[in-house]
mmCIF file with all atom_site columns, C-alpha atoms (C1' of nucleotides) in Angstrom:
data_model
loop_
_atom_site.group_PDB
_atom_site.id
_atom_site.type_symbol
_atom_site.label_atom_id
_atom_site.label_alt_id
_atom_site.label_comp_id
_atom_site.label_asym_id
_atom_site.label_entity_id
_atom_site.label_seq_id
_atom_site.pdbx_PDB_ins_code
_atom_site.Cartn_x
_atom_site.Cartn_y
_atom_site.Cartn_z
_atom_site.occupancy
_atom_site.B_iso_or_equiv
_atom_site.pdbx_formal_charge
_atom_site.auth_seq_id
_atom_site.auth_comp_id
_atom_site.auth_asym_id
_atom_site.auth_atom_id
_atom_site.pdbx_PDB_model_num
ATOM 1   C CA    . MET L 1 1   ? -0.107  -0.106  0.060  1.00 0.00 ? 312  MET L CA    1
ATOM 2   C CA    . THR L 1 2   ? 1.090   3.557   -0.536 1.00 0.00 ? 313  THR L CA    1
ATOM 3   C CA    . PRO L 1 3   ? 0.483   6.834   1.524  1.00 0.00 ? 314  PRO L CA    1
ATOM 4   C CA    . LEU L 1 4   ? -2.573  9.004   0.431  1.00 0.00 ? 315  LEU L CA    1
ATOM 5   C CA    . SER L 1 5   ? -1.143  11.963  -1.449 1.00 0.00 ? 316  SER L CA    1
ATOM 6   C CA    . ARG L 1 6   ? -0.939  15.505  -0.637 1.00 0.00 ? 317  ARG L CA    1
ATOM 7   C CA    . SER L 1 7   ? -4.166  16.466  -2.099 1.00 0.00 ? 318  SER L CA    1
ATOM 8   C CA    . PHE L 1 8   ? -5.959  14.204  0.410  1.00 0.00 ? 319  PHE L CA    1
ATOM 9   C CA    . TYR L 1 9   ? -4.797  17.010  2.841  1.00 0.00 ? 320  TYR L CA    1
ATOM 10  C CA    . GLU L 1 10  ? -5.565  19.843  1.011  1.00 0.00 ? 321  GLU L CA    1
ATOM 11  C CA    . ARG L 1 11  ? -9.129  20.672  2.444  1.00 0.00 ? 322  ARG L CA    1
ATOM 12  C CA    . GLY L 1 12  ? -11.049 21.562  5.232  1.00 0.00 ? 323  GLY L CA    1
ATOM 13  C CA    . ALA L 1 13  ? -10.542 19.785  8.583  1.00 0.00 ? 324  ALA L CA    1
ATOM 14  C CA    . GLU L 1 14  ? -14.177 19.207  9.178  1.00 0.00 ? 325  GLU L CA    1
ATOM 15  C CA    . GLU L 1 15  ? -14.399 17.665  5.853  1.00 0.00 ? 326  GLU L CA    1
ATOM 16  C CA    . LEU L 1 16  ? -11.182 15.689  6.051  1.00 0.00 ? 327  LEU L CA    1
ATOM 17  C CA    . ALA L 1 17  ? -12.138 14.192  9.494  1.00 0.00 ? 328  ALA L CA    1
ATOM 18  C CA    . ARG L 1 18  ? -15.386 12.927  7.817  1.00 0.00 ? 329  ARG L CA    1
ATOM 19  C CA    . ASP L 1 19  ? -13.315 11.236  5.430  1.00 0.00 ? 330  ASP L CA    1
ATOM 20  C CA    . LEU L 1 20  ? -10.787 9.708   7.992  1.00 0.00 ? 331  LEU L CA    1
ATOM 21  C CA    . ILE L 1 21  ? -13.438 7.354   9.599  1.00 0.00 ? 332  ILE L CA    1
ATOM 22  C CA    . GLY L 1 22  ? -12.504 4.019   8.510  1.00 0.00 ? 333  GLY L CA    1
ATOM 23  C CA    . ARG L 1 23  ? -8.824  4.584   6.736  1.00 0.00 ? 334  ARG L CA    1
ATOM 24  C CA    . THR L 1 24  ? -5.798  3.253   8.147  1.00 0.00 ? 335  THR L CA    1
ATOM 25  C CA    . LEU L 1 25  ? -3.078  4.778   9.932  1.00 0.00 ? 336  LEU L CA    1
ATOM 26  C CA    . VAL L 1 26  ? 0.454   3.276   9.514  1.00 0.00 ? 337  VAL L CA    1
ATOM 27  C CA    . ARG L 1 27  ? 3.300   3.576   12.034 1.00 0.00 ? 338  ARG L CA    1
ATOM 28  C CA    . CYS L 1 28  ? 6.399   2.289   11.107 1.00 0.00 ? 339  CYS L CA    1
ATOM 29  C CA    . LEU L 1 29  ? 8.871   2.095   14.287 1.00 0.00 ? 340  LEU L CA    1
ATOM 30  C CA    . PRO L 1 30  ? 12.636  2.487   14.171 1.00 0.00 ? 341  PRO L CA    1
ATOM 31  C CA    . ASP L 1 31  ? 12.873  -1.294  14.626 1.00 0.00 ? 342  ASP L CA    1
ATOM 32  C CA    . GLY L 1 32  ? 11.121  -1.914  11.640 1.00 0.00 ? 343  GLY L CA    1
ATOM 33  C CA    . ARG L 1 33  ? 7.844   -2.838  13.097 1.00 0.00 ? 344  ARG L CA    1
ATOM 34  C CA    . VAL L 1 34  ? 4.892   -1.602  11.342 1.00 0.00 ? 345  VAL L CA    1
ATOM 35  C CA    . LEU L 1 35  ? 1.692   -0.804  13.234 1.00 0.00 ? 346  LEU L CA    1
ATOM 36  C CA    . ARG L 1 36  ? -1.822  -0.186  11.583 1.00 0.00 ? 347  ARG L CA    1
ATOM 37  C CA    . GLY L 1 37  ? -4.962  0.832   13.197 1.00 0.00 ? 348  GLY L CA    1
ATOM 38  C CA    . ARG L 1 38  ? -8.301  1.731   11.513 1.00 0.00 ? 349  ARG L CA    1
ATOM 39  C CA    . LEU L 1 39  ? -9.357  5.439   12.312 1.00 0.00 ? 350  LEU L CA    1
ATOM 40  C CA    . VAL L 1 40  ? -12.475 5.247   14.456 1.00 0.00 ? 351  VAL L CA    1
ATOM 41  C CA    . GLU L 1 41  ? -12.396 8.622   16.358 1.00 0.00 ? 352  GLU L CA    1
ATOM 42  C CA    . VAL L 1 42  ? -11.185 11.781  15.283 1.00 0.00 ? 353  VAL L CA    1
ATOM 43  C CA    . GLU L 1 43  ? -11.720 15.492  15.866 1.00 0.00 ? 354  GLU L CA    1
ATOM 44  C CA    . ALA L 1 44  ? -11.752 18.781  13.407 1.00 0.00 ? 355  ALA L CA    1
ATOM 45  C CA    . TYR L 1 45  ? -9.752  21.814  14.558 1.00 0.00 ? 356  TYR L CA    1
ATOM 46  C CA    . VAL L 1 46  ? -10.721 24.309  12.067 1.00 0.00 ? 357  VAL L CA    1
ATOM 47  C CA    . GLY L 1 47  ? -8.640  27.243  11.972 1.00 0.00 ? 358  GLY L CA    1
ATOM 48  C CA    . MET L 1 48  ? -7.937  30.583  13.638 1.00 0.00 ? 359  MET L CA    1
ATOM 49  C CA    . ASP L 1 49  ? -11.810 31.561  14.328 1.00 0.00 ? 360  ASP L CA    1
ATOM 50  C CA    . ASP L 1 50  ? -11.883 28.189  16.231 1.00 0.00 ? 361  ASP L CA    1
ATOM 51  C CA    . LYS L 1 51  ? -11.561 28.991  20.064 1.00 0.00 ? 362  LYS L CA    1
ATOM 52  C CA    . ALA L 1 52  ? -10.532 25.624  20.658 1.00 0.00 ? 363  ALA L CA    1
ATOM 53  C CA    . CYS L 1 53  ? -8.066  25.592  18.128 1.00 0.00 ? 364  CYS L CA    1
ATOM 54  C CA    . HIS L 1 54  ? -4.381  25.926  19.373 1.00 0.00 ? 365  HIS L CA    1
ATOM 55  C CA    . ALA L 1 55  ? -3.944  28.253  16.297 1.00 0.00 ? 366  ALA L CA    1
ATOM 56  C CA    . HIS L 1 56  ? -6.574  30.879  17.761 1.00 0.00 ? 367  HIS L CA    1
ATOM 57  C CA    . HIS L 1 57  ? -3.912  32.665  19.558 1.00 0.00 ? 368  HIS L CA    1
ATOM 58  C CA    . GLY L 1 58  ? -1.841  32.952  16.829 1.00 0.00 ? 369  GLY L CA    1
ATOM 59  C CA    . LYS L 1 59  ? 1.118   31.391  15.480 1.00 0.00 ? 370  LYS L CA    1
ATOM 60  C CA    . THR L 1 60  ? 3.663   30.486  18.028 1.00 0.00 ? 371  THR L CA    1
ATOM 61  C CA    . ALA L 1 61  ? 6.592   27.926  18.267 1.00 0.00 ? 372  ALA L CA    1
ATOM 62  C CA    . ARG L 1 62  ? 4.506   25.235  19.465 1.00 0.00 ? 373  ARG L CA    1
ATOM 63  C CA    . ASN L 1 63  ? 1.760   25.127  17.040 1.00 0.00 ? 374  ASN L CA    1
ATOM 64  C CA    . ALA L 1 64  ? 3.947   26.586  13.962 1.00 0.00 ? 375  ALA L CA    1
ATOM 65  C CA    . THR L 1 65  ? 3.438   23.258  11.934 1.00 0.00 ? 376  THR L CA    1
ATOM 66  C CA    . MET L 1 66  ? -0.213  23.950  11.941 1.00 0.00 ? 377  MET L CA    1
ATOM 67  C CA    . PHE L 1 67  ? 0.586   27.266  9.810  1.00 0.00 ? 378  PHE L CA    1
ATOM 68  C CA    . GLY L 1 68  ? 2.711   25.094  7.265  1.00 0.00 ? 379  GLY L CA    1
ATOM 69  C CA    . PRO L 1 69  ? 1.743   22.722  4.474  1.00 0.00 ? 380  PRO L CA    1
ATOM 70  C CA    . PRO L 1 70  ? -1.192  20.386  4.819  1.00 0.00 ? 381  PRO L CA    1
ATOM 71  C CA    . GLY L 1 71  ? 0.100   16.753  4.767  1.00 0.00 ? 382  GLY L CA    1
ATOM 72  C CA    . ARG L 1 72  ? 2.470   16.806  7.935  1.00 0.00 ? 383  ARG L CA    1
ATOM 73  C CA    . THR L 1 73  ? 2.032   15.788  11.306 1.00 0.00 ? 384  THR L CA    1
ATOM 74  C CA    . TYR L 1 74  ? 1.305   18.333  14.167 1.00 0.00 ? 385  TYR L CA    1
ATOM 75  C CA    . VAL L 1 75  ? 2.484   16.653  17.693 1.00 0.00 ? 386  VAL L CA    1
ATOM 76  C CA    . TYR L 1 76  ? 2.494   18.419  20.812 1.00 0.00 ? 387  TYR L CA    1
ATOM 77  C CA    . LEU L 1 77  ? 2.280   17.710  24.643 1.00 0.00 ? 388  LEU L CA    1
ATOM 78  C CA    . VAL L 1 78  ? -0.217  18.461  26.884 1.00 0.00 ? 389  VAL L CA    1
ATOM 79  C CA    . TYR L 1 79  ? -0.859  18.025  30.616 1.00 0.00 ? 390  TYR L CA    1
ATOM 80  C CA    . GLY L 1 80  ? 3.250   17.248  30.981 1.00 0.00 ? 391  GLY L CA    1
ATOM 81  C CA    . MET L 1 81  ? 2.564   13.838  30.130 1.00 0.00 ? 392  MET L CA    1
ATOM 82  C CA    . TYR L 1 82  ? 0.668   12.911  26.942 1.00 0.00 ? 393  TYR L CA    1
ATOM 83  C CA    . HIS L 1 83  ? 1.552   13.693  23.263 1.00 0.00 ? 394  HIS L CA    1
ATOM 84  C CA    . MET L 1 84  ? -1.277  14.272  20.585 1.00 0.00 ? 395  MET L CA    1
ATOM 85  C CA    . LEU L 1 85  ? -1.407  13.298  17.139 1.00 0.00 ? 396  LEU L CA    1
ATOM 86  C CA    . ASN L 1 86  ? -2.794  15.691  14.665 1.00 0.00 ? 397  ASN L CA    1
ATOM 87  C CA    . LEU L 1 87  ? -2.792  15.794  10.880 1.00 0.00 ? 398  LEU L CA    1
ATOM 88  C CA    . VAL L 1 88  ? -2.142  19.131  9.441  1.00 0.00 ? 399  VAL L CA    1
ATOM 89  C CA    . CYS L 1 89  ? -4.869  20.084  6.419  1.00 0.00 ? 400  CYS L CA    1
ATOM 90  C CA    . ALA L 1 90  ? -6.139  22.821  4.448  1.00 0.00 ? 401  ALA L CA    1
ATOM 91  C CA    . GLU L 1 91  ? -3.943  25.388  2.738  1.00 0.00 ? 402  GLU L CA    1
ATOM 92  C CA    . GLU L 1 92  ? -0.562  26.702  3.724  1.00 0.00 ? 403  GLU L CA    1
ATOM 93  C CA    . GLY L 1 93  ? -1.187  29.705  6.013  1.00 0.00 ? 404  GLY L CA    1
ATOM 94  C CA    . ASP L 1 94  ? -4.530  28.329  7.206  1.00 0.00 ? 405  ASP L CA    1
ATOM 95  C CA    . PRO L 1 95  ? -4.274  26.499  10.386 1.00 0.00 ? 406  PRO L CA    1
ATOM 96  C CA    . GLN L 1 96  ? -6.548  23.517  10.485 1.00 0.00 ? 407  GLN L CA    1
ATOM 97  C CA    . ALA L 1 97  ? -6.114  19.944  11.835 1.00 0.00 ? 408  ALA L CA    1
ATOM 98  C CA    . VAL L 1 98  ? -7.330  16.607  12.605 1.00 0.00 ? 409  VAL L CA    1
ATOM 99  C CA    . LEU L 1 99  ? -6.882  15.222  16.020 1.00 0.00 ? 410  LEU L CA    1
ATOM 100 C CA    . VAL L 1 100 ? -6.441  11.531  16.221 1.00 0.00 ? 411  VAL L CA    1
ATOM 101 C CA    . ARG L 1 101 ? -8.543  9.983   19.352 1.00 0.00 ? 412  ARG L CA    1
ATOM 102 C CA    . ALA L 1 102 ? -8.901  6.355   18.683 1.00 0.00 ? 413  ALA L CA    1
ATOM 103 C CA    . LEU L 1 103 ? -7.638  3.650   16.546 1.00 0.00 ? 414  LEU L CA    1
ATOM 104 C CA    . GLU L 1 104 ? -8.743  0.308   15.961 1.00 0.00 ? 415  GLU L CA    1
ATOM 105 C CA    . PRO L 1 105 ? -5.860  -2.406  15.942 1.00 0.00 ? 416  PRO L CA    1
ATOM 106 C CA    . VAL L 1 106 ? -5.668  -4.035  12.436 1.00 0.00 ? 417  VAL L CA    1
ATOM 107 C CA    . GLU L 1 107 ? -3.138  -6.702  13.122 1.00 0.00 ? 418  GLU L CA    1
ATOM 108 C CA    . PRO L 1 108 ? -4.415  -9.828  14.605 1.00 0.00 ? 419  PRO L CA    1
ATOM 109 C CA    . SER L 1 109 ? -1.510  -10.203 16.615 1.00 0.00 ? 420  SER L CA    1
ATOM 110 C CA    . LEU L 1 110 ? -2.377  -6.660  18.228 1.00 0.00 ? 421  LEU L CA    1
ATOM 111 C CA    . LEU L 1 111 ? -5.873  -8.455  19.320 1.00 0.00 ? 422  LEU L CA    1
ATOM 112 C CA    . GLY L 1 112 ? -6.247  -7.255  22.720 1.00 0.00 ? 423  GLY L CA    1
ATOM 113 C CA    . THR L 1 113 ? -4.439  -4.254  22.582 1.00 0.00 ? 424  THR L CA    1
ATOM 114 C CA    . SER L 1 114 ? -6.169  -0.685  22.810 1.00 0.00 ? 425  SER L CA    1
ATOM 115 C CA    . TRP L 1 115 ? -5.489  2.556   21.069 1.00 0.00 ? 426  TRP L CA    1
ATOM 116 C CA    . ARG L 1 116 ? -8.576  4.354   22.649 1.00 0.00 ? 427  ARG L CA    1
ATOM 117 C CA    . GLY L 1 117 ? -7.685  8.117   23.480 1.00 0.00 ? 428  GLY L CA    1
ATOM 118 C CA    . PRO L 1 118 ? -5.396  10.273  21.837 1.00 0.00 ? 429  PRO L CA    1
ATOM 119 C CA    . GLY L 1 119 ? -2.405  10.203  24.805 1.00 0.00 ? 430  GLY L CA    1
ATOM 120 C CA    . VAL L 1 120 ? -2.504  6.285   25.036 1.00 0.00 ? 431  VAL L CA    1
ATOM 121 C CA    . LEU L 1 121 ? -2.389  6.208   21.229 1.00 0.00 ? 432  LEU L CA    1
ATOM 122 C CA    . CYS L 1 122 ? 0.710   8.073   21.140 1.00 0.00 ? 433  CYS L CA    1
ATOM 123 C CA    . ARG L 1 123 ? 2.280   6.582   23.974 1.00 0.00 ? 434  ARG L CA    1
ATOM 124 C CA    . GLU L 1 124 ? 1.480   2.960   22.323 1.00 0.00 ? 435  GLU L CA    1
ATOM 125 C CA    . LEU L 1 125 ? 2.646   4.030   18.885 1.00 0.00 ? 436  LEU L CA    1
ATOM 126 C CA    . SER L 1 126 ? 5.789   5.845   20.303 1.00 0.00 ? 437  SER L CA    1
ATOM 127 C CA    . ILE L 1 127 ? 4.853   9.097   18.851 1.00 0.00 ? 438  ILE L CA    1
ATOM 128 C CA    . ASP L 1 128 ? 6.042   12.418  20.454 1.00 0.00 ? 439  ASP L CA    1
ATOM 129 C CA    . ARG L 1 129 ? 7.382   15.645  19.633 1.00 0.00 ? 440  ARG L CA    1
ATOM 130 C CA    . SER L 1 130 ? 10.246  14.211  17.838 1.00 0.00 ? 441  SER L CA    1
ATOM 131 C CA    . HIS L 1 131 ? 7.615   13.487  15.136 1.00 0.00 ? 442  HIS L CA    1
ATOM 132 C CA    . ASP L 1 132 ? 6.057   16.964  14.899 1.00 0.00 ? 443  ASP L CA    1
ATOM 133 C CA    . GLY L 1 133 ? 6.265   18.227  11.229 1.00 0.00 ? 444  GLY L CA    1
ATOM 134 C CA    . LEU L 1 134 ? 6.601   14.589  9.856  1.00 0.00 ? 445  LEU L CA    1
ATOM 135 C CA    . ASP L 1 135 ? 5.797   14.651  6.176  1.00 0.00 ? 446  ASP L CA    1
ATOM 136 C CA    . LEU L 1 136 ? 2.866   12.204  6.024  1.00 0.00 ? 447  LEU L CA    1
ATOM 137 C CA    . CYS L 1 137 ? 3.197   11.740  2.195  1.00 0.00 ? 448  CYS L CA    1
ATOM 138 C CA    . SER L 1 138 ? 7.104   10.544  2.611  1.00 0.00 ? 449  SER L CA    1
ATOM 139 C CA    . GLY L 1 139 ? 5.877   6.962   3.369  1.00 0.00 ? 450  GLY L CA    1
ATOM 140 C CA    . ARG L 1 140 ? 8.608   7.115   6.140  1.00 0.00 ? 451  ARG L CA    1
ATOM 141 C CA    . GLY L 1 141 ? 7.354   6.915   10.053 1.00 0.00 ? 452  GLY L CA    1
ATOM 142 C CA    . ILE L 1 142 ? 3.359   7.724   9.849  1.00 0.00 ? 453  ILE L CA    1
ATOM 143 C CA    . TRP L 1 143 ? 1.380   7.867   7.107  1.00 0.00 ? 454  TRP L CA    1
ATOM 144 C CA    . LEU L 1 144 ? -2.158  7.149   6.009  1.00 0.00 ? 455  LEU L CA    1
ATOM 145 C CA    . GLU L 1 145 ? -3.578  4.560   3.616  1.00 0.00 ? 456  GLU L CA    1
ATOM 146 C CA    . SER L 1 146 ? -6.865  4.375   1.897  1.00 0.00 ? 457  SER L CA    1
ATOM 147 C CA    . GLY L 1 147 ? -8.692  1.764   3.708  1.00 0.00 ? 458  GLY L CA    1
ATOM 148 C CA    . THR L 1 148 ? -12.213 1.472   3.922  1.00 0.00 ? 459  THR L CA    1
ATOM 149 C CA    . PRO L 1 149 ? -13.496 4.551   4.411  1.00 0.00 ? 460  PRO L CA    1
ATOM 150 C CA    . ALA L 1 150 ? -16.938 4.511   6.437  1.00 0.00 ? 461  ALA L CA    1
ATOM 151 C CA    . ASP L 1 151 ? -20.410 5.127   5.212  1.00 0.00 ? 462  ASP L CA    1
ATOM 152 C CA    . LEU L 1 152 ? -21.784 8.079   5.791  1.00 0.00 ? 463  LEU L CA    1
ATOM 153 C CA    . SER L 1 153 ? -24.597 6.518   7.887  1.00 0.00 ? 464  SER L CA    1
ATOM 154 C CA    . GLU L 1 154 ? -21.904 5.213   10.265 1.00 0.00 ? 465  GLU L CA    1
ATOM 155 C CA    . ILE L 1 155 ? -20.218 8.195   11.553 1.00 0.00 ? 466  ILE L CA    1
ATOM 156 C CA    . VAL L 1 156 ? -21.592 9.923   14.811 1.00 0.00 ? 467  VAL L CA    1
ATOM 157 C CA    . ALA L 1 157 ? -20.779 13.633  15.189 1.00 0.00 ? 468  ALA L CA    1
ATOM 158 C CA    . THR L 1 158 ? -20.550 15.036  18.740 1.00 0.00 ? 469  THR L CA    1
ATOM 159 C CA    . PRO L 1 159 ? -18.927 17.997  20.448 1.00 0.00 ? 470  PRO L CA    1
ATOM 160 C CA    . ARG L 1 160 ? -15.059 17.614  21.045 1.00 0.00 ? 471  ARG L CA    1
ATOM 161 C CA    . ILE L 1 161 ? -13.673 16.688  24.079 1.00 0.00 ? 472  ILE L CA    1
ATOM 162 C CA    . GLY L 1 162 ? -11.877 18.588  26.788 1.00 0.00 ? 473  GLY L CA    1
ATOM 163 C CA    . ILE L 1 163 ? -12.536 22.169  25.374 1.00 0.00 ? 474  ILE L CA    1
ATOM 164 C CA    . ASP L 1 164 ? -14.868 23.529  27.909 1.00 0.00 ? 475  ASP L CA    1
ATOM 165 C CA    . TYR L 1 165 ? -13.252 26.820  27.708 1.00 0.00 ? 476  TYR L CA    1
ATOM 166 C CA    . ALA L 1 166 ? -13.864 27.298  23.948 1.00 0.00 ? 477  ALA L CA    1
ATOM 167 C CA    . GLU L 1 167 ? -17.260 29.581  24.628 1.00 0.00 ? 478  GLU L CA    1
ATOM 168 C CA    . GLU L 1 168 ? -19.417 29.163  21.268 1.00 0.00 ? 479  GLU L CA    1
ATOM 169 C CA    . TRP L 1 169 ? -17.241 26.454  19.831 1.00 0.00 ? 480  TRP L CA    1
ATOM 170 C CA    . LYS L 1 170 ? -17.579 24.189  22.865 1.00 0.00 ? 481  LYS L CA    1
ATOM 171 C CA    . ASP L 1 171 ? -20.544 22.361  21.788 1.00 0.00 ? 482  ASP L CA    1
ATOM 172 C CA    . ALA L 1 172 ? -19.880 22.316  17.762 1.00 0.00 ? 483  ALA L CA    1
ATOM 173 C CA    . PRO L 1 173 ? -20.182 18.937  16.793 1.00 0.00 ? 484  PRO L CA    1
ATOM 174 C CA    . LEU L 1 174 ? -16.564 18.581  15.430 1.00 0.00 ? 485  LEU L CA    1
ATOM 175 C CA    . ARG L 1 175 ? -15.828 14.985  16.744 1.00 0.00 ? 486  ARG L CA    1
ATOM 176 C CA    . PHE L 1 176 ? -16.455 12.079  14.491 1.00 0.00 ? 487  PHE L CA    1
ATOM 177 C CA    . CYS L 1 177 ? -16.541 8.469   15.473 1.00 0.00 ? 488  CYS L CA    1
ATOM 178 C CA    . LEU L 1 178 ? -17.435 5.267   13.661 1.00 0.00 ? 489  LEU L CA    1
ATOM 179 C CA    . ARG L 1 179 ? -20.929 4.321   15.235 1.00 0.00 ? 490  ARG L CA    1
ATOM 180 C CA    . GLY L 1 180 ? -21.065 1.707   17.724 1.00 0.00 ? 491  GLY L CA    1
ATOM 181 C CA    . SER L 1 181 ? -17.352 1.229   17.656 1.00 0.00 ? 492  SER L CA    1
ATOM 182 C CA    . ALA L 1 182 ? -15.876 -0.465  21.152 1.00 0.00 ? 493  ALA L CA    1
ATOM 183 C CA    . HIS L 1 183 ? -12.714 1.216   20.135 1.00 0.00 ? 494  HIS L CA    1
ATOM 184 C CA    . VAL L 1 184 ? -13.961 4.733   20.733 1.00 0.00 ? 495  VAL L CA    1
ATOM 185 C CA    . SER L 1 185 ? -12.910 6.511   23.693 1.00 0.00 ? 496  SER L CA    1
ATOM 186 C CA    . GLY L 1 186 ? -15.432 7.226   26.490 1.00 0.00 ? 497  GLY L CA    1
ATOM 187 C CA    . LYS L 1 187 ? -18.551 5.246   26.679 1.00 0.00 ? 498  LYS L CA    1
ATOM 188 C CA    . ARG L 1 188 ? -20.160 3.414   23.688 1.00 0.00 ? 499  ARG L CA    1
ATOM 189 C CA    . LEU L 1 189 ? -21.827 5.553   21.260 1.00 0.00 ? 500  LEU L CA    1
ATOM 190 C CA    . SER L 1 190 ? -25.138 3.938   19.588 1.00 0.00 ? 501  SER L CA    1
ATOM 191 C "C1'" . DC  T 2 1   ? -19.691 7.927   38.168 1.00 0.00 ? 1466 DC  T "C1'" 1
ATOM 192 C "C1'" . DA  T 2 2   ? -17.609 12.462  40.032 1.00 0.00 ? 1467 DA  T "C1'" 1
ATOM 193 C "C1'" . DG  T 2 3   ? -13.225 14.034  41.893 1.00 0.00 ? 1468 DG  T "C1'" 1
ATOM 194 C "C1'" . DC  T 2 4   ? -8.848  14.558  41.612 1.00 0.00 ? 1469 DC  T "C1'" 1
ATOM 195 C "C1'" . DG  T 2 5   ? -3.728  14.850  41.468 1.00 0.00 ? 1470 DG  T "C1'" 1
ATOM 196 C "C1'" . DG  T 2 6   ? 0.448   13.966  38.258 1.00 0.00 ? 1471 DG  T "C1'" 1
ATOM 197 C "C1'" . DA  T 2 7   ? 4.469   15.977  35.416 1.00 0.00 ? 1472 DA  T "C1'" 1
ATOM 198 C "C1'" . DT  T 2 8   ? 6.135   19.718  32.817 1.00 0.00 ? 1473 DT  T "C1'" 1
ATOM 199 C "C1'" . DG  T 2 9   ? 5.889   22.726  28.474 1.00 0.00 ? 1474 DG  T "C1'" 1
ATOM 200 C "C1'" . DT  T 2 10  ? 4.276   26.629  26.909 1.00 0.00 ? 1475 DT  T "C1'" 1
ATOM 201 C "C1'" . DG  T 2 11  ? 3.234   31.613  26.497 1.00 0.00 ? 1476 DG  T "C1'" 1
ATOM 202 C "C1'" . DC  T 2 12  ? 1.917   35.778  28.673 1.00 0.00 ? 1477 DC  T "C1'" 1
ATOM 203 C "C1'" . DT  T 2 13  ? 3.088   39.075  32.479 1.00 0.00 ? 1478 DT  T "C1'" 1
ATOM 204 C "C1'" . DG  C 3 1   ? 6.852   33.844  38.029 1.00 0.00 ? 1456 DG  C "C1'" 1
ATOM 205 C "C1'" . DC  C 3 2   ? 2.536   31.583  37.067 1.00 0.00 ? 1457 DC  C "C1'" 1
ATOM 206 C "C1'" . DA  C 3 3   ? -1.785  29.651  35.024 1.00 0.00 ? 1458 DA  C "C1'" 1
ATOM 207 C "C1'" . DC  C 3 4   ? -3.307  26.503  31.981 1.00 0.00 ? 1459 DC  C "C1'" 1
ATOM 208 C "C1'" . DA  C 3 5   ? -3.546  22.872  28.887 1.00 0.00 ? 1460 DA  C "C1'" 1
ATOM 209 C "C1'" . DT  C 3 6   ? -7.106  18.781  22.492 1.00 0.00 ? 1461 DT  C "C1'" 1
ATOM 210 C "C1'" . DC  C 3 7   ? -5.499  13.539  29.239 1.00 0.00 ? 1462 DC  C "C1'" 1
ATOM 211 C "C1'" . DC  C 3 8   ? -6.059  9.651   31.932 1.00 0.00 ? 1463 DC  C "C1'" 1
ATOM 212 C "C1'" . DG  C 3 9   ? -5.964  6.288   35.806 1.00 0.00 ? 1464 DG  C "C1'" 1
ATOM 213 C "C1'" . DC  C 3 10  ? -7.002  5.884   40.013 1.00 0.00 ? 1465 DC  C "C1'" 1
ATOM 214 C "C1'" . DT  C 3 11  ? -10.131 6.866   44.385 1.00 0.00 ? 1466 DT  C "C1'" 1
ATOM 215 C "C1'" . DG  C 3 12  ? -14.011 6.732   47.122 1.00 0.00 ? 1467 DG  C "C1'" 1
ATOM 216 C "C1'" . DG  C 3 13  ? -19.049 6.615   47.451 1.00 0.00 ? 1468 DG  C "C1'" 1
#
DNA sequence: CAGCGGATGTGCT
DNA sequence: GCACATCCGCTGG
């Protein structure tokens, strides 16, 4: 399989987020092992106007990759101990990204392992700040493969997690989950 | 199930 | 200096 191309990421975060559900995220570890997960939960951060988006307060050293070209990772540390994996999208200068919140392990050998929750997921896939700005189209380290996109009827939209400070953006339905998946974080959605 | 503390980078003062 | 952060596992009721 080959990585999805740059053009896949050249659109707004909300549209991309919906299209990500069901696709495959690939993590190639330094030791050569390859981990694959099906995206079952993501959140869209839609740019400067979005009060939950890190870019809302402008460009800083931490969020700089959000302002760069699409098709790269944006990885940051939160609460002093968890890394978050985001996929930068839209056009350069328009800081939009999709947070990867949960994956369903694909490899049979990984039966029983859980990649529920953005912090746990990065820990289990050995993703940290050193991966910030990594090119998702290079086929090295982290990339996406086509997989089988979920049918629209299989996607549930809810408010995003952990952004109570975001005022009128707090309740925007920008979190997308695979309906009924046991691998989504939090309680099961019907 | 609500509440809470851990551990620290980040950005503003 | 300091308040806060796209979290999560554990505690007690």
